[in-house]
Short mmCIF file of C-alpha atoms in Angstrom, two decimals:
data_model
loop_
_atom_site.label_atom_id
_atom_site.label_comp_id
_atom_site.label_asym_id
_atom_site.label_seq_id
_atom_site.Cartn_x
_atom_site.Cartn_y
_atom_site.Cartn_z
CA UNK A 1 86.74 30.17 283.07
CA UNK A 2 84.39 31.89 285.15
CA UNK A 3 80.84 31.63 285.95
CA UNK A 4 79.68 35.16 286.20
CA UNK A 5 80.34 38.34 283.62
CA UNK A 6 82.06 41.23 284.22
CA UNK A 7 80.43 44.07 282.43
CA UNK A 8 83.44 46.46 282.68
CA UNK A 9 86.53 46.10 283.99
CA UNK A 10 85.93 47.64 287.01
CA UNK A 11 83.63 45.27 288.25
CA UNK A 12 86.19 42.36 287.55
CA UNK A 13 88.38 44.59 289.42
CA UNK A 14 85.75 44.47 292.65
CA UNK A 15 85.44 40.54 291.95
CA UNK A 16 88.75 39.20 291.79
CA UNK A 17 91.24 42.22 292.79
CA UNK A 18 89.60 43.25 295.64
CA UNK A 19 92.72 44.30 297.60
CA UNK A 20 92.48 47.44 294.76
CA UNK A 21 89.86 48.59 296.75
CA UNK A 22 91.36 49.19 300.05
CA UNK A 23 94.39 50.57 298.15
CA UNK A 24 92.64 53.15 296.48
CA UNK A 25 88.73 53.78 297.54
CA UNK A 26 89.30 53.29 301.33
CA UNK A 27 87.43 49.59 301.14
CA UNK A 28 84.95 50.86 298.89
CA UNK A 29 83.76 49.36 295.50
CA UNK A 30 84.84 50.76 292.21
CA UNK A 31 81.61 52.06 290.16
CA UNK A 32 80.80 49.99 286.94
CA UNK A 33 82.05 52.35 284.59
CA UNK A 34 84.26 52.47 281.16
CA UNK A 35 86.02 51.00 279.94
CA UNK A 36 84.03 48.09 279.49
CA UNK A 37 85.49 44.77 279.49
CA UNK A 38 83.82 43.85 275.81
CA UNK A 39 85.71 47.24 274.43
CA UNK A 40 88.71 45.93 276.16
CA UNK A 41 89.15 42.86 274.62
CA UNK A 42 88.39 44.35 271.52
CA UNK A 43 91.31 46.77 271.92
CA UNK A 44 93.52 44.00 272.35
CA UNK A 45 92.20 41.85 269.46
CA UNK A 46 93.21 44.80 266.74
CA UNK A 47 96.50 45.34 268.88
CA UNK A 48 97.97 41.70 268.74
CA UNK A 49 96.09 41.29 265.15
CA UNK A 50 98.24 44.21 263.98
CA UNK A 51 101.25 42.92 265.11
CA UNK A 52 100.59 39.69 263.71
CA UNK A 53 100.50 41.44 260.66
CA UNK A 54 103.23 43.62 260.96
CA UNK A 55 105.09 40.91 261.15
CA UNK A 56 104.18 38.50 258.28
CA UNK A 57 104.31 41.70 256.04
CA UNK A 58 107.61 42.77 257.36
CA UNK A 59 108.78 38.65 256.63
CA UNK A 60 107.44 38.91 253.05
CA UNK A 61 108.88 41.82 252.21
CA UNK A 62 112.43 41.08 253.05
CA UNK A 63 111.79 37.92 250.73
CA UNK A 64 110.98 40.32 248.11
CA UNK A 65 106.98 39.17 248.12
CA UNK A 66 106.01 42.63 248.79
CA UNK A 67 107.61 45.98 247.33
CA UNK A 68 106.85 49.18 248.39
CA UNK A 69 105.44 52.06 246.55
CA UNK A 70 107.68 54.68 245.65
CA UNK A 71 106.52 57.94 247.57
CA UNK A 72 108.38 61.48 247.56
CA UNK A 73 108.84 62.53 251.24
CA UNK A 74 110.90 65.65 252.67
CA UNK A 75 113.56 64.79 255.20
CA UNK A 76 114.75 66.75 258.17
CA UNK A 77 111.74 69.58 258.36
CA UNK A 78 111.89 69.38 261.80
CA UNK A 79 108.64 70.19 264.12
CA UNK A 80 105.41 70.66 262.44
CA UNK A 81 103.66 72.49 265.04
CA UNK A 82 100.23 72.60 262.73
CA UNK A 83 100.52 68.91 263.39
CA UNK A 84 102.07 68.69 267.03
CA UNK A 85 99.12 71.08 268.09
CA UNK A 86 96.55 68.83 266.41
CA UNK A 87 97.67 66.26 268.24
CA UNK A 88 98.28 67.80 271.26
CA UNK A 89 94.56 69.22 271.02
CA UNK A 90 93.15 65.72 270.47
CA UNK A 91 95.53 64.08 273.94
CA UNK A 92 94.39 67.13 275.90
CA UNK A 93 90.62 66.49 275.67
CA UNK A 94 91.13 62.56 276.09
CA UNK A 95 93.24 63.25 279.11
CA UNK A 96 91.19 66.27 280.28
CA UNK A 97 88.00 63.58 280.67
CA UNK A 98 89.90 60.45 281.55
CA UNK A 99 91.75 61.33 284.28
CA UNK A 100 88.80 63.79 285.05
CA UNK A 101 86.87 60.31 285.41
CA UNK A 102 89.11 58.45 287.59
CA UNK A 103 89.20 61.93 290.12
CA UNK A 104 85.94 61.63 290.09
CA UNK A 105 84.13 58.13 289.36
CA UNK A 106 80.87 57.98 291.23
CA UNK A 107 80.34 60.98 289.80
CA UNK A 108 81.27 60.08 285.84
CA UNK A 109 80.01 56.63 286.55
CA UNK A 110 75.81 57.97 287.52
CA UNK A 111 75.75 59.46 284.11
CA UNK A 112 78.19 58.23 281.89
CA UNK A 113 77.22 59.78 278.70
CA UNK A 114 76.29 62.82 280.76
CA UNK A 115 80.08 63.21 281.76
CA UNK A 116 81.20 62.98 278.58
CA UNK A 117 78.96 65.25 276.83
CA UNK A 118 79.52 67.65 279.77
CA UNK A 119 82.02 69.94 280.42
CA UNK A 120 83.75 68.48 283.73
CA UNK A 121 87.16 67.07 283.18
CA UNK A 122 90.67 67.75 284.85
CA UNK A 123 92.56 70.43 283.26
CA UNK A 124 96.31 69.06 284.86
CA UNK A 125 95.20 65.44 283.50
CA UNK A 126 94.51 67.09 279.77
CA UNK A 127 97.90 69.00 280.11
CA UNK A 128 99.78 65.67 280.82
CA UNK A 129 98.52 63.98 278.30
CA UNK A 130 99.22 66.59 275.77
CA UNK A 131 102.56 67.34 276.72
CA UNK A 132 103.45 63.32 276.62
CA UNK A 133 101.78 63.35 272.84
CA UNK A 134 103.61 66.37 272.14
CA UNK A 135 107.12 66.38 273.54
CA UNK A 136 108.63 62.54 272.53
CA UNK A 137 107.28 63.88 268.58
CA UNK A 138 108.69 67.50 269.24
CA UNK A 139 112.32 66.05 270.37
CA UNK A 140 112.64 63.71 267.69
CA UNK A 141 111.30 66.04 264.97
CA UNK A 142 114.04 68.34 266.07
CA UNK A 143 116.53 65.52 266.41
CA UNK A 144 116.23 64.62 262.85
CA UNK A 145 116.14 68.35 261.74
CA UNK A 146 118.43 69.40 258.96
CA UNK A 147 119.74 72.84 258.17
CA UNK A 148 118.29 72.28 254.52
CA UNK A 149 115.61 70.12 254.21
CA UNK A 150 115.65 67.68 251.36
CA UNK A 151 113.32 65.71 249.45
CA UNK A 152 113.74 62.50 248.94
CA UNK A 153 111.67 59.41 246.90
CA UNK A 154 111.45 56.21 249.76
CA UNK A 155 109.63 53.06 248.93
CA UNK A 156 106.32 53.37 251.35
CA UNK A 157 106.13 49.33 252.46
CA UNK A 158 102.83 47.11 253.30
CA UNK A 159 104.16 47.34 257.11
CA UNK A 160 103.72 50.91 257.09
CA UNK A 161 99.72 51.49 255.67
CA UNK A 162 98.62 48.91 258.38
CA UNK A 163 97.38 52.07 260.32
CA UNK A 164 95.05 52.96 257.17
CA UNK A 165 93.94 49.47 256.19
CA UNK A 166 92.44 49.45 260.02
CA UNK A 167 91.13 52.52 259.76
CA UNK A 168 89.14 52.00 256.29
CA UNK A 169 88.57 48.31 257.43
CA UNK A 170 86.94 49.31 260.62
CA UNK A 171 84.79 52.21 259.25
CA UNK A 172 83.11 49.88 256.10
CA UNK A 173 83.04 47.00 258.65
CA UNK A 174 80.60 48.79 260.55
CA UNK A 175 78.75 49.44 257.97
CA UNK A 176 78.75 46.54 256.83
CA UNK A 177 77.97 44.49 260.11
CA UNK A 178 75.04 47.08 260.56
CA UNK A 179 73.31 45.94 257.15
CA UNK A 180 73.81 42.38 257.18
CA UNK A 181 72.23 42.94 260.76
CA UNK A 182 69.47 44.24 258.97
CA UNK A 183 69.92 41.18 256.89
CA UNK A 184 69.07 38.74 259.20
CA UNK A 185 66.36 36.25 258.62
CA UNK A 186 63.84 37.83 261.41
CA UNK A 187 64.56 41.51 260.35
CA UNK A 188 65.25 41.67 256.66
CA UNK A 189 61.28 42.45 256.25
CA UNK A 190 61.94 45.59 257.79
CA UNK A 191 65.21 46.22 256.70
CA UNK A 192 64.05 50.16 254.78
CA UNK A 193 62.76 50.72 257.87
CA UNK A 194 65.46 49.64 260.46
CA UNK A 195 67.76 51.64 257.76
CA UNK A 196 65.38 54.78 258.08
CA UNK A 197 65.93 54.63 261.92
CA UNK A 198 70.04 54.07 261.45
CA UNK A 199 69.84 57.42 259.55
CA UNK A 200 68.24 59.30 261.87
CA UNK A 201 69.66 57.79 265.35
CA UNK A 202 73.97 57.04 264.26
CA UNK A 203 74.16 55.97 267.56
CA UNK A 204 72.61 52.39 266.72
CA UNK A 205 76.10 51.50 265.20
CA UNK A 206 77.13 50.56 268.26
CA UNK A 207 74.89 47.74 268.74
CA UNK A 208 73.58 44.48 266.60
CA UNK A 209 76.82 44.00 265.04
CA UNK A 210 77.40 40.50 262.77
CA UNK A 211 80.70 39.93 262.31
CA UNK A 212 80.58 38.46 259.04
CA UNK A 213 78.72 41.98 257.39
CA UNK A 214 81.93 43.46 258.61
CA UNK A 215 84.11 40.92 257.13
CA UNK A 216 82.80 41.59 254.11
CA UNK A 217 82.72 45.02 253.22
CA UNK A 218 86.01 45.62 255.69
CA UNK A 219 87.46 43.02 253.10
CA UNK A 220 86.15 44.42 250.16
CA UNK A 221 87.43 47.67 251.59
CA UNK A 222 91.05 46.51 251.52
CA UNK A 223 90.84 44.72 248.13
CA UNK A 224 90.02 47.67 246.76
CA UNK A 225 92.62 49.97 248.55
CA UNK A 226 95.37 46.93 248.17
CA UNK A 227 94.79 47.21 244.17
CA UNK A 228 94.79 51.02 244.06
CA UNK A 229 98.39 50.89 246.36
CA UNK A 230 99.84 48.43 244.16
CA UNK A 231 100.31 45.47 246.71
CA UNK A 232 100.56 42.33 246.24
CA UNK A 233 97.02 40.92 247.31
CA UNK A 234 97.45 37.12 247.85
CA UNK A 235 100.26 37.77 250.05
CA UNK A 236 98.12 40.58 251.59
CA UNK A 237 95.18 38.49 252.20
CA UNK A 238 97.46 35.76 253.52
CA UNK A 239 98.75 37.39 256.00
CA UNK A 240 95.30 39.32 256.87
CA UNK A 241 93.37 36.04 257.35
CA UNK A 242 95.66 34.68 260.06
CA UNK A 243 95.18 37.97 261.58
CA UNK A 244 92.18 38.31 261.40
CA UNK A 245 91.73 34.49 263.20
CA UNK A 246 93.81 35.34 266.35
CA UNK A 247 91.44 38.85 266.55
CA UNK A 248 88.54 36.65 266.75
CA UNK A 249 89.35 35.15 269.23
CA UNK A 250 90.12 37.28 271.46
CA UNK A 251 87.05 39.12 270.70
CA UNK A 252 85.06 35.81 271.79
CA UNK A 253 86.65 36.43 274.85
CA UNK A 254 85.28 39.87 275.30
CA UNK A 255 82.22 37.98 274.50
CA UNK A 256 82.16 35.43 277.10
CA UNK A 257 83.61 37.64 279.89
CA UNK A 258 81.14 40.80 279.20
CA UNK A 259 78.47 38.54 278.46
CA UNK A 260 77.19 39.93 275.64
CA UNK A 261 74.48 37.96 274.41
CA UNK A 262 76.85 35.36 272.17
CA UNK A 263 75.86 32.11 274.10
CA UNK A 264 74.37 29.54 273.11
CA UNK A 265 71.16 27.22 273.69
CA UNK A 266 69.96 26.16 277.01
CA UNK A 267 71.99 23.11 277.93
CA UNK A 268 70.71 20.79 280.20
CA UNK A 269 72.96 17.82 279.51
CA UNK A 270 75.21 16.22 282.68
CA UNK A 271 78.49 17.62 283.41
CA UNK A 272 81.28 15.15 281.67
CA UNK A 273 83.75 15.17 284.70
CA UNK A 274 86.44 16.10 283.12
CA UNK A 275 85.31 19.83 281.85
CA UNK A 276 84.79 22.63 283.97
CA UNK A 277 81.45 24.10 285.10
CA UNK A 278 81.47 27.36 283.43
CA UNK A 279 82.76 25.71 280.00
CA UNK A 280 79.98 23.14 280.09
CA UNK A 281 76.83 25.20 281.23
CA UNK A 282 76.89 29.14 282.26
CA UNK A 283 74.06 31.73 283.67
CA UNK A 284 76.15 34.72 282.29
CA UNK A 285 75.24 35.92 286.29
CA UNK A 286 75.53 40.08 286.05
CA UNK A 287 75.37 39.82 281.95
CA UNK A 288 75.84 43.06 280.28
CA UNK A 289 72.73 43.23 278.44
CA UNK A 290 70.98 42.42 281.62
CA UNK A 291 69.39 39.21 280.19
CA UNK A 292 67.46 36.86 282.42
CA UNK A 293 65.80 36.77 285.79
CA UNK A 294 67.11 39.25 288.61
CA UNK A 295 69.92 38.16 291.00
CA UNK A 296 68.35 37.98 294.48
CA UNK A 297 69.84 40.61 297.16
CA UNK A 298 71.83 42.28 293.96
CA UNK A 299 72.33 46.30 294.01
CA UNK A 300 74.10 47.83 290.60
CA UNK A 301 73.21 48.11 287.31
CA UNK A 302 74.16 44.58 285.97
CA UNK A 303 71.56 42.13 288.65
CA UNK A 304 70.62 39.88 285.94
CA UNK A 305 71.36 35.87 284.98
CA UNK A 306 69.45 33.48 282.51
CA UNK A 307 66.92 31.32 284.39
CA UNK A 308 68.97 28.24 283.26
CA UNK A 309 72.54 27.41 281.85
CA UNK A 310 73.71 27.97 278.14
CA UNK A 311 76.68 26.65 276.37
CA UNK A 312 78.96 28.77 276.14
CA UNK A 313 79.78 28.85 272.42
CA UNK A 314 82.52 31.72 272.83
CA UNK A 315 84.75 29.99 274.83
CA UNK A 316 84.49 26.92 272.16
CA UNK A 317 85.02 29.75 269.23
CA UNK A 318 87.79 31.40 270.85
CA UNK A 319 89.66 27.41 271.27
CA UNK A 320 88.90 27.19 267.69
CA UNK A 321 89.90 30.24 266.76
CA UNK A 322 93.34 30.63 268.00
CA UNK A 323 93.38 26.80 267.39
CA UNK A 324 93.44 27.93 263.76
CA UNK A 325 95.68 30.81 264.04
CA UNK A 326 98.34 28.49 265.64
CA UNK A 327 97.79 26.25 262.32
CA UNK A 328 98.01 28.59 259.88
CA UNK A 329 101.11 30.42 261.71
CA UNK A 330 103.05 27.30 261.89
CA UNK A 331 102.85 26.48 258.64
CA UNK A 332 103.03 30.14 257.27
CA UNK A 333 106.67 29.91 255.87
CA UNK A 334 106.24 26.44 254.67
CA UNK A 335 103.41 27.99 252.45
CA UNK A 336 104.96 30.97 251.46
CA UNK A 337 105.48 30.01 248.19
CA UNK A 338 102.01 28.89 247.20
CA UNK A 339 100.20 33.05 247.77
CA UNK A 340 96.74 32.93 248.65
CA UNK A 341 96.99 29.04 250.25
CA UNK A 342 96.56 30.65 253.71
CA UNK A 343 93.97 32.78 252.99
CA UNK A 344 91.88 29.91 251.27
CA UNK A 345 92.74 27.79 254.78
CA UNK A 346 90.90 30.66 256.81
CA UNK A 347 87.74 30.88 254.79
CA UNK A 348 87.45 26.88 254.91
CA UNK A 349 88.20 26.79 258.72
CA UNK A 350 86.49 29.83 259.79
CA UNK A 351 83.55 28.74 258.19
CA UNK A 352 83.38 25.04 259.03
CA UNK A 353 83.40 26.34 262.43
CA UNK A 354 81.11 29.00 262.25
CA UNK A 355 78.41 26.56 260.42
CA UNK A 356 79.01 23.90 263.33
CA UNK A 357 78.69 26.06 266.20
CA UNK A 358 75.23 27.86 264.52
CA UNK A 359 73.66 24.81 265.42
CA UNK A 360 74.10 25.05 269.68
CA UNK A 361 73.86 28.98 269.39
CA UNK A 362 70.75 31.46 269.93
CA UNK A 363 70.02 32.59 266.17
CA UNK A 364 67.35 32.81 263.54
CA UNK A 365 66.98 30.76 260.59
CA UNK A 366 65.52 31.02 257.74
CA UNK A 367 62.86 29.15 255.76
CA UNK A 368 65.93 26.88 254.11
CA UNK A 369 66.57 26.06 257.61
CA UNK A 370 70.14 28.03 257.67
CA UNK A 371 70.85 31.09 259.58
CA UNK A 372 72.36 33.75 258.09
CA UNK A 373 75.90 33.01 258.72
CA UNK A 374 75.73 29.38 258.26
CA UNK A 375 74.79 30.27 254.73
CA UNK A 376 78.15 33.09 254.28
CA UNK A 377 79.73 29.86 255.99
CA UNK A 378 79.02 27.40 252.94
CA UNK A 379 79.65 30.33 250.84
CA UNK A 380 83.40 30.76 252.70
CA UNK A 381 83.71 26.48 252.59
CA UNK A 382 83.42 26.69 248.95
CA UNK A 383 85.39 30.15 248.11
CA UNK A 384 88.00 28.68 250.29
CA UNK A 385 88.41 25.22 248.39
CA UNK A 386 88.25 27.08 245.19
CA UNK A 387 90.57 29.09 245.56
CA UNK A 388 93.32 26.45 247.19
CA UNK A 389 92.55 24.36 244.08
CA UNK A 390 93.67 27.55 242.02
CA UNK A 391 96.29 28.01 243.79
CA UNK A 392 97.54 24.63 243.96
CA UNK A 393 97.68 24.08 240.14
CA UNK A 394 99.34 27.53 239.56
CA UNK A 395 101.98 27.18 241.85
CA UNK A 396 102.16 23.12 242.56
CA UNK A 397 105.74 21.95 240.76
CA UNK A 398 104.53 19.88 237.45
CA UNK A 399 105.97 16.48 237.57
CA UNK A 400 108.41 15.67 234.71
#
């Protein structure tokens, strides 16, 4: 992996595709600008963690594990233009700035929040994008039109409320990852007061995230909505915590590649020979959070690197990670028939690792010694067996 971050994608873009430039800046370095390469990886963390669990749904539900919820819909209506035009609206003004961005980056990219707050944009970018939101849904509204429309009662599957489990999963994780932020051993005396300042300033959502805060409450979240929609939870969950392993790992990576802080202590142990540089010991050179001592001759906005080399945990947690997605996938159909088994695997491996890897990372502890998530971690260890053992003697054929 590589020894320097890449704050947004653009500057990886400079870095390593530097033939880019001469195609479309004259030789010329792209700005460092959105999107950001920690917002990236993100993105693709909920995409391929959503079709991860698409999938597993989709597989249980043919084997009659999950049943749909019987939901009267009206068939062949044909184009709702109240909808197409809300739509349409919401494509214009993401097109209108985006491509108003790339037409004009040095620009966008002084004042980033400036641009978007602002009223500069291109008005042919927001028309393309609103006519390719509202066209494809226009045509096949009208394709499926009828010349009466009927109503009809379908069976609304697991598959298809994926969109609204991320939705209500993302908005009380961030809540959640905000307070147990709060939480943490060297803030909780101030936690009324960091709360007071959350109130008044929103915008502080964006940063001091913990990931297990919104594991929590975005679980909680979907327990509650899985019990009000009638779905089958074990299965649910089973198919969520495998998910939910693959999109943290690819998160990690948006971690390690940003350089967002998630590194470990300073290591100055020899290199084994057989592991790379940059997996061993890393400076995080042109970090994000411009951490460290400035990068001699640098220009920009990211000239920062820590004054000595850190392990860099991310890279271990993302090996780990999709380590234990691989597990748990390959033996997903083997275990179908013991619900909630998988689940119970994810809190006991995501916690083992999360409580081993505390102790090389950058954290506070508390007066027991623990940090904060190496005591969830214990808390996950133990939930985990629990529940397996509950499983096991439900489900486990007696012997005669």
């Amino acid at each position: 992996m590589i020894l320097r971050a890449y704050p947004t994608i653009f500057d990886f873009i400079n870095y390593k595709l530097p033939f880019l430039q001469d195609i479309f800046r004259n030789g010329e370095p792209f700005p460092s600008m959105f999107p950001n390469t920690y917002g990236f990886f993100v993105a693709l963390a909920f995409l391929f963690a959503a079709l991860v669990l698409r999938h597993e749904l989709m597989r249980r539900e043919k084997l009659n594990l999950l049943i749909g919820q019987p939901r009267e819909v009206l068939i062949g209506e044909g184009p709702n233009w109240t909808q197409l035009m809300i739509n349409g609206l919401i494509a214009f003004v993401f097109g209108y700035k985006i491509f108003g961005a790339f037409s004009n980056m040095d620009a966008a990219a002084a004042d980033q929040f400036g641009y978007l707050r602002s009223s500069q944009g291109s008005f042919i970018g927001g028309c393309l994008a609103m006519g390719l939101s509202v066209y494809p849904a226009y045509r096949r509204a009208k394709k499926e039109e009828l010349p009466s429309p009927e109503r009809k009662w379908i069976d609304y599957m697991p598959h298809e409320q994926i969109g609204e489990m991320v939705m209500i999963a993302a908005i009380f994780g961030i809540i959640g990852a905000k307070i147990f932020d709060f939480l943490q051993p060297n803030r909780i005396s101030d936690f009324f007061k960091n709360l007071g300042e959350l109130i008044k300033n929103p915008s502080l959502f964006v940063s001091g995230l913990t990931v297990y805060g919104g594991l929590i409450f975005g679980g909680i979240s979907i327990l509650v909505f899985a019990k009000r929609r009638k779905i089958h939870i074990a299965h649910l969950f089973d198919a969520l915590g495998m998910s939910f392993l693959l999109a943290q790992g690819i998160g990690r990576l948006g971690c390690h590649f940003s350089g967002d802080g998630d590194w470990g202590i300073v290591n100055a142990n020899p290199k084994p020979s057989w592991i790379p540089q940059s997996w061993w010991s890393n400076t995080y050179a042109h970090n994000v959070i411009n951490e460290g001592v400035k990068i001699k001759d640098c220009t920009g906005q990211y000239c920062s690197e820590l004054s000595a080399g850190v392990y860099p945990t991310s890279i271990y947690e993302f090996c780990l990670f999709f380590g234990g997605f691989l597990l748990l996938f390959s033996l997903r159909k083997r275990l179908t028939t013991y619900p909630g088994i998988l689940f119970a695997g994810f809190l006991v491996f995501a916690g083992l690792e999360r409580f081993l890897i505390e102790n090389i990372r950058v954290t506070s502890t508390s007066s027991w010694g623990l940090s904060q998530a190496q005591m969830i971690s214990l808390a996950m260890i133990i939930g985990g067996i629990s529940i397996a053992y509950v499983v096991l003697k439900k489900y486990r054929p007696s012997k005669s």
